[in-house]
Short mmCIF file of C-alpha atoms (C1' of nucleotides) in Angstrom, two decimals:
data_model
loop_
_atom_site.label_atom_id
_atom_site.label_comp_id
_atom_site.label_asym_id
_atom_site.label_seq_id
_atom_site.Cartn_x
_atom_site.Cartn_y
_atom_site.Cartn_z
CA MET G 216 -179.22 51.85 192.74
CA ALA G 217 -176.86 48.68 192.33
CA THR G 218 -177.68 47.18 195.87
CA ARG G 219 -176.88 43.96 194.85
CA LYS G 220 -175.91 42.99 198.58
CA VAL G 221 -177.21 40.46 200.91
CA ALA G 222 -179.69 43.23 202.10
CA ASP G 223 -181.60 42.37 204.97
CA ASN G 224 -185.20 41.54 204.16
CA GLY G 225 -186.79 42.85 207.35
CA GLY G 226 -186.85 39.91 209.32
CA GLY G 227 -183.19 39.93 210.81
CA GLU G 228 -182.45 36.82 208.75
CA HIS G 229 -179.14 36.49 207.14
CA ARG G 230 -180.81 34.80 204.14
CA PRO G 231 -179.96 36.67 200.89
CA ALA G 232 -182.88 39.02 199.81
CA LYS G 233 -182.36 38.70 196.03
CA ARG G 234 -182.14 35.03 195.02
CA ASP G 235 -184.65 33.54 197.56
CA PRO G 236 -185.82 29.89 196.50
CA GLU G 237 -187.83 29.32 199.66
CA GLY G 238 -189.24 32.39 199.84
CA VAL G 239 -190.10 32.52 196.06
CA ARG G 240 -191.98 28.94 196.97
CA ARG G 241 -193.83 30.34 199.66
CA ASP G 242 -195.00 33.13 197.96
CA ILE G 243 -196.37 30.93 195.51
CA LEU G 244 -197.82 28.53 197.42
CA SER G 245 -199.79 31.38 199.25
CA ALA G 246 -201.13 33.04 196.46
CA ALA G 247 -202.33 29.37 194.85
CA MET G 248 -204.19 28.98 198.29
CA GLU G 249 -205.73 32.22 197.83
CA GLU G 250 -206.76 31.20 194.40
CA PHE G 251 -207.54 27.76 194.42
CA SER G 252 -209.48 27.81 197.68
CA LEU G 253 -211.66 31.01 196.07
CA ASN G 254 -212.16 29.20 192.59
CA GLY G 255 -211.39 25.64 192.88
CA LEU G 256 -208.83 23.79 190.97
CA SER G 257 -210.60 23.78 187.49
CA GLY G 258 -211.64 27.48 188.09
CA GLY G 259 -208.03 28.79 189.48
CA ARG G 260 -205.92 30.25 186.83
CA ILE G 261 -202.16 29.54 186.79
CA ASP G 262 -202.06 33.22 185.51
CA GLU G 263 -204.09 34.72 187.88
CA ILE G 264 -201.74 33.08 190.79
CA ALA G 265 -198.73 34.24 188.87
CA ALA G 266 -200.43 37.87 189.35
CA ARG G 267 -200.36 37.33 192.81
CA THR G 268 -197.10 36.61 193.31
CA ARG G 269 -193.97 38.73 192.83
CA THR G 270 -192.55 36.44 190.69
CA SER G 271 -193.76 35.03 187.07
CA LYS G 272 -195.93 32.18 186.04
CA ARG G 273 -192.51 30.34 184.86
CA MET G 274 -191.45 30.30 188.15
CA ILE G 275 -194.62 28.25 189.13
CA TYR G 276 -193.52 25.27 186.57
CA TYR G 277 -190.17 25.81 187.85
CA TYR G 278 -190.85 25.04 191.48
CA PHE G 279 -194.03 22.97 191.34
CA GLY G 280 -194.15 21.32 187.90
CA ASP G 281 -197.88 21.34 186.77
CA LYS G 282 -200.99 22.74 188.25
CA GLU G 283 -202.22 19.82 189.68
CA ARG G 284 -199.03 19.10 191.48
CA LEU G 285 -199.03 22.80 192.78
CA TYR G 286 -202.90 21.95 193.95
CA GLU G 287 -201.64 19.18 195.86
CA ARG G 288 -198.62 20.79 197.57
CA VAL G 289 -201.43 23.69 198.56
CA LEU G 290 -203.88 20.96 199.83
CA GLU G 291 -201.19 19.69 202.01
CA GLU G 292 -200.29 23.16 203.16
CA ALA G 293 -203.95 23.93 204.16
CA TYR G 294 -203.91 20.74 206.29
CA GLY G 295 -200.50 21.24 207.44
CA LYS G 296 -201.44 24.72 208.85
CA VAL G 297 -204.53 23.65 210.27
CA ARG G 298 -203.38 20.61 211.95
CA GLY G 299 -202.14 20.14 215.71
CA GLY G 300 -203.90 22.71 217.56
CA GLU G 301 -205.85 20.09 219.40
CA SER G 302 -202.94 18.64 220.86
CA ASP G 303 -202.04 21.94 223.20
CA LEU G 304 -205.51 22.39 224.47
CA GLY G 305 -204.42 21.21 227.76
CA LEU G 306 -207.49 18.65 227.77
CA ASP G 307 -205.78 16.21 229.98
CA ALA G 308 -205.98 18.87 232.98
CA LEU G 309 -209.76 19.16 232.54
CA GLU G 310 -212.37 16.88 233.75
CA PRO G 311 -214.23 15.15 231.03
CA VAL G 312 -217.15 17.13 230.66
CA ALA G 313 -214.92 20.46 230.62
CA ALA G 314 -212.69 18.89 228.00
CA LEU G 315 -215.40 18.00 225.67
CA THR G 316 -216.82 21.07 225.83
CA LYS G 317 -213.93 22.68 225.22
CA LEU G 318 -212.78 20.02 222.26
CA CYS G 319 -215.89 21.07 220.74
CA ARG G 320 -215.98 24.70 220.94
CA PHE G 321 -212.36 25.06 219.99
CA THR G 322 -213.13 22.88 216.84
CA PHE G 323 -216.39 24.95 215.83
CA ASP G 324 -214.38 28.32 216.24
CA HIS G 325 -211.27 27.09 214.72
CA HIS G 326 -213.32 25.88 211.42
CA ARG G 327 -214.79 29.21 211.51
CA ALA G 328 -211.82 30.76 211.67
CA ASN G 329 -210.06 28.93 208.81
CA PRO G 330 -212.59 29.30 205.80
CA ALA G 331 -209.64 28.56 202.94
CA PHE G 332 -209.16 25.49 204.61
CA ILE G 333 -212.62 24.43 204.37
CA ARG G 334 -213.07 25.36 200.91
CA MET G 335 -210.21 23.44 200.12
CA VAL G 336 -211.40 20.48 201.65
CA MET G 337 -215.01 20.92 199.99
CA ILE G 338 -212.88 21.40 196.50
CA GLU G 339 -210.80 18.23 197.21
CA ASN G 340 -214.74 16.19 198.10
CA ILE G 341 -215.68 17.52 195.06
CA HIS G 342 -212.92 15.74 193.35
CA HIS G 343 -213.67 12.49 195.26
CA GLY G 344 -210.54 13.12 197.64
CA ARG G 345 -208.21 11.51 194.50
CA HIS G 346 -205.69 14.01 195.43
CA LEU G 347 -205.65 13.08 198.97
CA GLN G 348 -205.20 9.40 198.55
CA HIS G 349 -202.42 10.68 196.60
CA SER G 350 -200.68 12.25 199.21
CA GLU G 351 -199.28 9.94 202.11
CA THR G 352 -198.44 13.43 204.20
CA ILE G 353 -201.92 13.97 204.96
CA ARG G 354 -203.30 10.94 206.36
CA GLY G 355 -201.41 10.31 209.36
CA LEU G 356 -202.02 14.47 210.35
CA ASN G 357 -205.34 14.00 211.88
CA ARG G 358 -205.17 11.25 213.78
CA PRO G 359 -204.10 12.99 217.09
CA ALA G 360 -207.50 14.51 216.98
CA ILE G 361 -209.02 11.35 217.01
CA GLU G 362 -206.46 10.01 220.21
CA ALA G 363 -206.98 13.37 222.39
CA LEU G 364 -211.08 12.49 221.83
CA GLU G 365 -210.51 9.16 222.44
CA THR G 366 -208.63 9.79 226.07
CA VAL G 367 -211.34 12.40 227.39
CA LEU G 368 -213.86 9.59 226.31
CA LEU G 369 -212.11 7.06 228.26
CA ARG G 370 -211.86 9.33 231.17
CA GLY G 371 -215.62 10.45 231.08
CA GLN G 372 -216.58 6.80 231.04
CA ALA G 373 -214.09 5.98 233.94
CA GLU G 374 -216.09 8.19 236.09
CA GLY G 375 -218.96 7.38 235.26
CA GLN G 376 -220.53 10.37 233.72
CA PHE G 377 -220.19 8.98 229.76
CA ARG G 378 -222.36 6.48 228.47
CA LYS G 379 -220.57 3.32 227.48
CA GLY G 380 -220.25 2.02 223.87
CA LEU G 381 -219.56 5.44 222.46
CA GLU G 382 -216.83 5.87 219.86
CA ALA G 383 -214.11 8.18 219.45
CA LEU G 384 -214.19 8.40 215.44
CA GLU G 385 -217.70 8.54 215.43
CA LEU G 386 -217.83 11.36 217.66
CA HIS G 387 -215.10 13.20 215.98
CA TRP G 388 -217.30 12.63 212.99
CA GLN G 389 -220.14 14.46 214.50
CA ILE G 390 -218.48 17.25 216.01
CA SER G 391 -216.79 17.74 212.18
CA ALA G 392 -219.98 17.68 210.59
CA LEU G 393 -221.54 20.51 212.93
CA SER G 394 -218.16 22.51 212.74
CA PHE G 395 -217.66 21.76 209.02
CA PHE G 396 -221.23 22.50 207.71
CA ASN G 397 -221.25 25.81 209.53
CA VAL G 398 -218.54 27.10 207.61
CA SER G 399 -219.25 25.16 204.28
CA ASN G 400 -222.92 25.63 203.71
CA ARG G 401 -223.18 28.87 204.99
CA ALA G 402 -223.93 30.52 201.93
CA THR G 403 -226.77 28.44 200.69
CA PHE G 404 -228.03 28.09 203.89
CA THR G 405 -228.30 32.19 204.42
CA ALA G 406 -229.44 32.44 201.03
CA ILE G 407 -232.74 30.10 201.87
CA PHE G 408 -233.22 31.12 205.66
CA GLY G 409 -231.61 34.09 205.95
CA ASP G 410 -228.61 35.02 208.30
CA GLY G 411 -230.15 34.77 211.45
CA LEU G 412 -227.91 32.06 212.55
CA PHE G 413 -224.37 33.75 211.19
CA ALA G 414 -225.07 37.42 212.18
CA GLY G 415 -224.95 39.23 215.64
CA ASP G 416 -224.70 36.49 218.31
CA GLY G 417 -225.85 33.62 216.38
CA GLN G 418 -222.83 31.81 215.98
CA GLU G 419 -222.00 32.24 219.47
CA GLN G 420 -224.93 30.55 220.36
CA LEU G 421 -224.63 28.06 217.75
CA SER G 422 -221.19 27.20 218.92
CA ARG G 423 -222.48 26.71 222.55
CA HIS G 424 -225.37 24.82 221.22
CA VAL G 425 -223.21 22.54 219.25
CA ALA G 426 -220.79 21.82 222.41
CA GLU G 427 -224.31 21.05 224.29
CA MET G 428 -225.62 18.83 221.99
CA VAL G 429 -222.43 16.65 221.84
CA LEU G 430 -222.38 16.91 225.54
CA ARG G 431 -226.15 15.79 225.94
CA TYR G 432 -225.48 12.48 223.55
CA VAL G 433 -222.28 11.30 225.47
CA LEU G 434 -223.59 11.81 229.06
CA THR G 435 -225.61 9.41 230.93
CA PRO G 436 -229.52 10.08 231.58
CA ASP G 437 -228.59 11.20 235.02
CA HIS G 438 -225.71 13.47 234.74
CA VAL G 439 -227.68 15.56 231.80
CA GLY G 440 -229.57 17.19 234.14
CA ALA G 441 -226.28 19.00 235.53
CA ILE G 442 -225.18 20.37 232.50
CA ALA G 443 -228.76 22.73 231.88
CA ALA G 444 -227.35 24.75 234.55
CA THR G 445 -223.91 25.32 233.18
CA GLY G 446 -225.73 25.71 229.27
CA GLU G 447 -227.52 28.80 230.09
CA MET P 30 -236.64 6.35 154.17
CA ALA P 31 -238.88 9.24 154.41
CA THR P 32 -240.66 8.03 157.32
CA ARG P 33 -241.51 11.82 158.33
CA LYS P 34 -244.94 11.06 160.22
CA VAL P 35 -245.63 10.96 163.89
CA ALA P 36 -243.87 8.01 165.11
CA ASP P 37 -244.68 6.41 168.11
CA ASN P 38 -241.85 6.83 170.28
CA GLY P 39 -242.24 3.42 172.02
CA GLY P 40 -243.75 4.75 174.85
CA GLY P 41 -247.60 4.62 173.31
CA GLU P 42 -247.88 8.49 174.11
CA HIS P 43 -249.59 10.38 171.29
CA ARG P 44 -246.77 12.88 171.23
CA PRO P 45 -244.52 13.74 168.12
CA ALA P 46 -241.66 11.22 168.28
CA LYS P 47 -239.63 14.12 166.32
CA ARG P 48 -239.79 17.75 167.34
CA ASP P 49 -240.48 17.19 170.81
CA PRO P 50 -238.60 20.26 172.57
CA GLU P 51 -239.61 19.57 175.88
CA GLY P 52 -237.79 16.16 175.74
CA VAL P 53 -234.89 17.75 174.45
CA ARG P 54 -235.01 20.24 177.31
CA ARG P 55 -235.18 17.47 179.77
CA ASP P 56 -232.80 15.61 178.11
CA ILE P 57 -230.09 18.32 178.12
CA LEU P 58 -231.02 19.10 181.94
CA SER P 59 -230.63 15.85 182.63
CA ALA P 60 -227.08 15.47 181.07
CA ALA P 61 -226.11 18.91 182.24
CA MET P 62 -227.00 17.66 186.08
CA GLU P 63 -224.46 14.99 185.56
CA GLU P 64 -221.64 16.78 183.98
CA PHE P 65 -221.97 19.72 186.44
CA SER P 66 -222.49 17.68 189.76
CA LEU P 67 -219.61 15.63 188.80
CA ASN P 68 -217.24 18.06 187.58
CA GLY P 69 -218.33 21.74 188.76
CA LEU P 70 -219.31 24.89 186.84
CA SER P 71 -216.09 25.91 185.59
CA GLY P 72 -215.23 22.03 185.46
CA GLY P 73 -218.18 21.13 183.53
CA ARG P 74 -217.86 20.84 179.58
CA ILE P 75 -220.60 21.74 177.35
CA ASP P 76 -219.24 19.84 174.81
CA GLU P 77 -219.35 16.62 177.09
CA ILE P 78 -222.99 17.99 177.87
CA ALA P 79 -223.95 17.81 174.37
CA ALA P 80 -222.26 14.34 173.79
CA ARG P 81 -224.29 13.10 176.47
CA THR P 82 -227.47 14.12 174.88
CA ARG P 83 -229.17 12.69 171.79
CA THR P 84 -228.75 16.21 170.42
CA SER P 85 -226.41 18.63 169.67
CA LYS P 86 -224.36 21.42 171.40
CA ARG P 87 -226.36 24.17 169.27
CA MET P 88 -229.60 23.06 171.17
CA ILE P 89 -227.88 23.77 174.37
CA TYR P 90 -227.56 27.51 173.66
CA TYR P 91 -230.83 27.54 171.58
CA TYR P 92 -232.74 26.62 174.96
CA PHE P 93 -230.74 27.91 177.84
CA GLY P 94 -228.35 30.80 176.42
CA ASP P 95 -225.45 30.01 178.01
CA LYS P 96 -223.10 28.07 180.46
CA GLU P 97 -224.19 30.12 183.64
CA ARG P 98 -228.05 30.08 182.88
CA LEU P 99 -227.79 26.38 182.24
CA TYR P 100 -226.10 25.47 185.64
CA GLU P 101 -228.48 27.67 187.18
CA ARG P 102 -231.49 25.57 185.92
CA VAL P 103 -229.85 22.57 187.20
CA LEU P 104 -229.36 24.05 190.28
CA GLU P 105 -233.05 24.74 190.41
CA GLU P 106 -234.07 21.55 189.04
CA ALA P 107 -231.52 19.76 191.88
CA TYR P 108 -233.47 21.66 194.51
CA GLY P 109 -236.86 20.86 192.97
CA LYS P 110 -236.52 17.33 192.62
CA VAL P 111 -235.29 16.81 196.37
CA ARG P 112 -237.85 19.21 197.80
CA GLY P 113 -241.07 18.24 199.06
CA GLY P 114 -240.54 14.69 200.81
CA GLU P 115 -241.03 15.81 204.16
CA SER P 116 -244.40 16.90 203.51
CA ASP P 117 -245.75 13.51 202.58
CA LEU P 118 -243.95 11.53 205.97
CA GLY P 119 -247.28 12.11 208.10
CA LEU P 120 -245.31 13.16 210.74
CA ASP P 121 -248.49 14.62 212.37
CA ALA P 122 -250.03 10.99 212.75
CA LEU P 123 -247.05 10.26 214.85
CA GLU P 124 -246.51 11.24 218.32
CA PRO P 125 -243.69 13.59 218.95
CA VAL P 126 -240.78 11.61 219.66
CA ALA P 127 -241.66 9.14 216.93
CA ALA P 128 -242.14 11.97 214.48
CA LEU P 129 -238.77 13.59 214.96
CA THR P 130 -236.90 10.37 214.95
CA LYS P 131 -238.43 9.64 211.45
CA LEU P 132 -237.69 13.03 210.11
CA CYS P 133 -234.16 12.69 211.18
CA ARG P 134 -233.68 9.54 209.58
CA PHE P 135 -235.51 10.10 206.68
CA THR P 136 -233.32 13.32 206.02
CA PHE P 137 -230.12 11.38 206.63
CA ASP P 138 -231.21 8.53 204.29
CA HIS P 139 -232.79 11.30 201.82
CA HIS P 140 -229.70 13.28 201.82
CA ARG P 141 -227.66 9.96 201.23
CA ALA P 142 -229.82 8.87 198.15
CA ASN P 143 -229.06 12.06 196.30
CA PRO P 144 -225.41 12.69 195.73
CA ALA P 145 -225.71 14.70 193.05
CA PHE P 146 -228.37 17.27 194.71
CA ILE P 147 -225.51 17.34 197.51
CA ARG P 148 -222.73 17.90 195.14
CA MET P 149 -224.59 20.59 193.20
CA VAL P 150 -225.37 22.33 196.76
CA MET P 151 -221.24 21.89 197.50
CA ILE P 152 -220.53 23.44 194.35
CA GLU P 153 -223.08 26.17 194.73
CA ASN P 154 -221.43 27.16 197.82
CA ILE P 155 -218.12 26.92 196.49
CA HIS P 156 -219.62 29.64 194.21
CA HIS P 157 -220.48 31.64 197.24
CA GLY P 158 -224.13 30.81 196.45
CA ARG P 159 -224.23 33.54 193.73
CA HIS P 160 -226.67 31.64 191.66
CA LEU P 161 -229.15 30.51 194.26
CA GLN P 162 -229.61 34.26 195.46
CA HIS P 163 -230.14 35.18 191.61
CA SER P 164 -233.06 32.45 191.40
CA GLU P 165 -236.11 33.08 193.41
CA THR P 166 -237.74 30.16 192.53
CA ILE P 167 -235.97 27.77 195.25
CA ARG P 168 -235.58 30.07 198.34
CA GLY P 169 -239.45 29.28 199.31
CA LEU P 170 -238.78 25.67 198.36
CA ASN P 171 -237.30 24.78 201.70
CA ARG P 172 -239.98 26.53 204.19
CA PRO P 173 -241.95 23.48 204.29
CA ALA P 174 -239.21 21.53 206.43
CA ILE P 175 -239.10 23.89 208.81
CA GLU P 176 -242.55 24.06 209.28
CA ALA P 177 -242.80 20.62 209.73
CA LEU P 178 -240.23 20.69 212.18
CA GLU P 179 -241.67 23.48 213.74
CA THR P 180 -245.00 21.66 213.92
CA VAL P 181 -243.46 18.57 215.80
CA LEU P 182 -241.69 20.66 218.06
CA LEU P 183 -244.46 22.49 219.37
CA ARG P 184 -246.45 19.30 219.77
CA GLY P 185 -243.43 17.95 222.07
CA GLN P 186 -243.10 20.58 223.80
CA ALA P 187 -246.95 20.71 224.82
CA GLU P 188 -246.77 17.18 225.96
CA GLY P 189 -243.79 18.01 228.28
CA GLN P 190 -241.67 15.76 226.39
CA PHE P 191 -239.31 18.33 224.58
CA ARG P 192 -237.68 21.20 226.20
CA LYS P 193 -238.40 24.81 225.93
CA GLY P 194 -236.22 27.43 224.11
CA LEU P 195 -235.58 25.12 221.25
CA GLU P 196 -235.42 26.67 217.43
CA ALA P 197 -236.62 25.01 214.87
CA LEU P 198 -234.45 26.73 212.28
CA GLU P 199 -231.47 25.70 214.31
CA LEU P 200 -232.30 22.28 215.02
CA HIS P 201 -233.14 21.57 211.17
CA TRP P 202 -229.24 23.31 210.90
CA GLN P 203 -228.14 20.58 213.15
CA ILE P 204 -230.18 17.58 211.31
CA SER P 205 -228.77 19.08 208.05
CA ALA P 206 -225.73 19.27 208.95
CA LEU P 207 -225.22 15.83 210.35
CA SER P 208 -226.68 14.74 207.06
CA PHE P 209 -225.26 16.67 204.65
CA PHE P 210 -221.63 16.17 205.80
CA ASN P 211 -221.80 12.38 205.85
CA VAL P 212 -222.50 12.64 202.38
CA SER P 213 -220.24 15.80 201.04
CA ASN P 214 -217.02 14.84 203.31
CA ARG P 215 -217.12 11.14 202.72
CA ALA P 216 -214.15 11.15 200.37
CA THR P 217 -211.65 13.04 202.54
CA PHE P 218 -213.01 11.49 205.84
CA THR P 219 -212.58 8.04 204.18
CA ALA P 220 -209.07 9.06 202.80
CA ILE P 221 -207.93 9.95 206.24
CA PHE P 222 -209.60 7.62 208.62
CA GLY P 223 -210.74 4.98 206.43
CA ASP P 224 -214.42 3.89 205.43
CA GLY P 225 -215.50 2.14 208.88
CA LEU P 226 -218.44 4.82 209.05
CA PHE P 227 -219.18 4.08 205.23
CA ALA P 228 -219.05 0.35 204.76
CA GLY P 229 -221.00 -2.38 205.99
CA ASP P 230 -223.56 -1.46 208.62
CA GLY P 231 -221.74 2.04 209.39
CA GLN P 232 -224.07 4.01 207.67
CA GLU P 233 -227.33 2.47 209.37
CA GLN P 234 -225.53 2.65 212.70
CA LEU P 235 -225.01 6.39 211.88
CA SER P 236 -228.34 6.94 211.10
CA ARG P 237 -229.58 5.97 214.03
CA HIS P 238 -227.25 7.43 215.79
CA VAL P 239 -228.07 10.97 214.53
CA ALA P 240 -231.60 10.42 215.63
CA GLU P 241 -230.56 9.54 218.85
CA MET P 242 -227.98 12.63 219.17
CA VAL P 243 -230.98 15.02 218.06
CA LEU P 244 -233.33 13.22 220.31
CA ARG P 245 -231.08 13.62 223.47
CA TYR P 246 -230.62 17.31 222.51
CA VAL P 247 -234.24 18.01 222.43
CA LEU P 248 -235.68 15.75 225.23
CA THR P 249 -236.10 16.89 228.66
CA PRO P 250 -233.44 15.19 231.30
CA ASP P 251 -236.17 13.12 232.60
CA HIS P 252 -237.41 11.95 229.25
CA VAL P 253 -234.00 10.69 228.07
CA GLY P 254 -233.73 7.58 229.69
CA ALA P 255 -236.63 6.30 227.93
CA ILE P 256 -235.22 6.62 224.73
CA ALA P 257 -232.20 4.35 226.01
CA ALA P 258 -234.64 1.24 225.24
CA THR P 259 -235.98 2.30 221.89
CA GLY P 260 -232.28 3.20 220.71
CA GLU P 261 -230.54 -0.13 221.22
"C1'" DC S 188 -162.62 36.26 186.56
"C1'" DC S 189 -164.13 31.97 184.91
"C1'" DT S 190 -167.62 28.09 185.48
"C1'" DC S 191 -171.25 25.55 186.27
"C1'" DA S 192 -175.94 24.94 188.54
"C1'" DT S 193 -179.69 26.94 190.00
"C1'" DA S 194 -183.08 30.70 189.53
"C1'" DT S 195 -185.53 33.81 186.14
"C1'" DT S 196 -187.60 36.45 182.22
"C1'" DA S 197 -190.32 37.47 178.14
"C1'" DA S 198 -192.28 35.66 174.45
"C1'" DC S 199 -194.48 32.13 172.41
"C1'" DC S 200 -197.68 27.98 171.37
"C1'" DA S 201 -201.17 24.73 170.96
"C1'" DA S 202 -204.93 22.86 172.53
"C1'" DC S 203 -209.18 23.66 174.35
"C1'" DC S 204 -213.70 25.72 174.72
"C1'" DA S 205 -217.53 28.69 175.20
"C1'" DG S 206 -220.29 30.27 171.95
"C1'" DT S 207 -222.13 31.84 166.71
"C1'" DA S 208 -223.16 32.00 161.75
"C1'" DC S 209 -225.60 30.23 158.47
"C1'" DA S 210 -228.00 26.90 156.15
"C1'" DG S 211 -231.71 24.19 156.12
"C1'" DA S 212 -235.39 20.99 157.87
"C1'" DA S 213 -239.93 19.95 159.97
"C1'" DC S 214 -244.14 22.18 161.59
"C1'" DG S 215 -248.37 25.03 161.87
"C1'" DC S 216 -251.31 27.67 159.50
"C1'" DC S 217 -254.24 29.36 155.45
"C1'" DG F 300 -248.08 24.06 148.47
"C1'" DG F 301 -246.73 28.57 150.23
"C1'" DC F 302 -245.01 30.86 154.11
"C1'" DG F 303 -243.60 32.02 158.55
"C1'" DT F 304 -241.91 30.38 162.70
"C1'" DT F 305 -239.40 26.93 165.44
"C1'" DC F 306 -236.03 23.88 165.91
"C1'" DT F 307 -231.89 21.43 164.54
"C1'" DG F 308 -226.95 19.68 162.34
"C1'" DT F 309 -222.16 21.37 160.63
"C1'" DA F 310 -218.86 24.12 160.57
"C1'" DC F 311 -216.15 27.72 162.56
"C1'" DT F 312 -213.93 31.47 165.37
"C1'" DG F 313 -211.73 34.32 168.82
"C1'" DG F 314 -210.29 34.33 173.21
"C1'" DT F 315 -208.69 32.07 177.02
"C1'" DT F 316 -205.32 28.87 179.62
"C1'" DG F 317 -201.70 25.52 180.61
"C1'" DG F 318 -198.01 24.92 179.67
"C1'" DT F 319 -192.82 25.56 176.83
"C1'" DT F 320 -188.49 27.53 174.41
"C1'" DA F 321 -184.86 30.17 174.47
"C1'" DA F 322 -181.86 33.19 176.58
"C1'" DT F 323 -180.02 35.17 180.53
"C1'" DA F 324 -179.25 36.66 185.20
"C1'" DT F 325 -177.10 35.12 189.76
"C1'" DG F 326 -174.42 33.34 193.11
"C1'" DA F 327 -171.04 29.72 195.11
"C1'" DG F 328 -166.66 27.60 194.21
"C1'" DG F 329 -162.31 27.24 192.21
#
DNA sequence: CCTCATATTAACCAACCAGTACAGAACGCC
DNA sequence: GGCGTTCTGTACTGGTTGGTTAATATGAGG
């Protein structure tokens, strides 16, 4: 029974199986993510997080200090896990219209696939973004998205397909709004209007229409016609 | 000192100044709205609500039973106060394009003007809309918005300005998304990208562009050109 | 095998907070 | 002015919960 050696933890790593501080940290963080994203900062219970962990409550305080700081780390983690993505879409290889379409659909689907992240952002907004300002790490993280969009935009304008006077930041805002709302407000929207937009192929259609909406907004009037064929 | 008569409460009403149950109810509800919309359901403190009231904590329980039911009443109140609006926009008197534009801009501005409502909806979504399903009252409340939109849509299609194959519900979803996100995610968006879209004339421009985006989505390709003149 | 920093556990505590007991005031009605 | 009902203030409580204390286990370096 006294298996007190450097046991393999299944991953093939030569890390110690027992005494695995980094593992404990990640374990706590992931449990905390579940709990906080589900119940919010004030609603999340430290004891509940501890229960989800394979260690004890004391460890949470040992590694993270207090509830607030744990929450902040979870928030950073959430942003961190979701970042990137846009970078390796290979948008530069596509023509502007296809690139923008792909970006829209990716964003929509990506949000949809990461409800925990969405919920963390919702919660953070409830708290007026107080903890986000606190953390330097996150701010620089979302710039790439804007830059990628900016590039596509410029290319489209250069080729005469996209209108002048568009701002990448604003367009990002619009794409985000449509993609974010889809996840964040699903519960109330469904409760009021039914789940028609969420069940069956509703989401697939929404995804396509969001991209189409952005496209129609961006294209010059005489290029809009061409999209109709692509859309349906 | 024994001023135990039906004193005038300053408003000139002939209601009893003392013993005003309905007044107390409303007082509690409005205090609770502030507290809940600010701090959420689990974050909101009954004692804090009581402190904001001119009565005591006991009254909250006397009139509303418990925290959860108080929250539900606040939620209903929030939806109730915001409803209507669309009804008396006089959209029928306008031509379709103008009507849709007005509806978009109204929705955007209306959301913007009612952050407490937005926050209540955010909070309710965090709770998976559990309390909303609970309450029968609210569900029927937002139908008029859809119907108004549907009417405009049909008229626009009849006149050949709007494309076929559009759904009022989906369009409502899109308008809501753009208007809601603007308020709900302001904090995190500002923290990451700065307040360019929110300060100065940023909001006015966003409002116009949201309407424009919806219009461009809805119009047939050969009617899009006309909008450019209106937009700028 | 001794030592020290790191990591971990179980039991504990004090504050907070939703909800209540109870006593009593104000009102409507006769 | 008695009487039942509706309403209100004070003081309290019991459970929850964030956070801690003190003691101990573990591994690395000497």
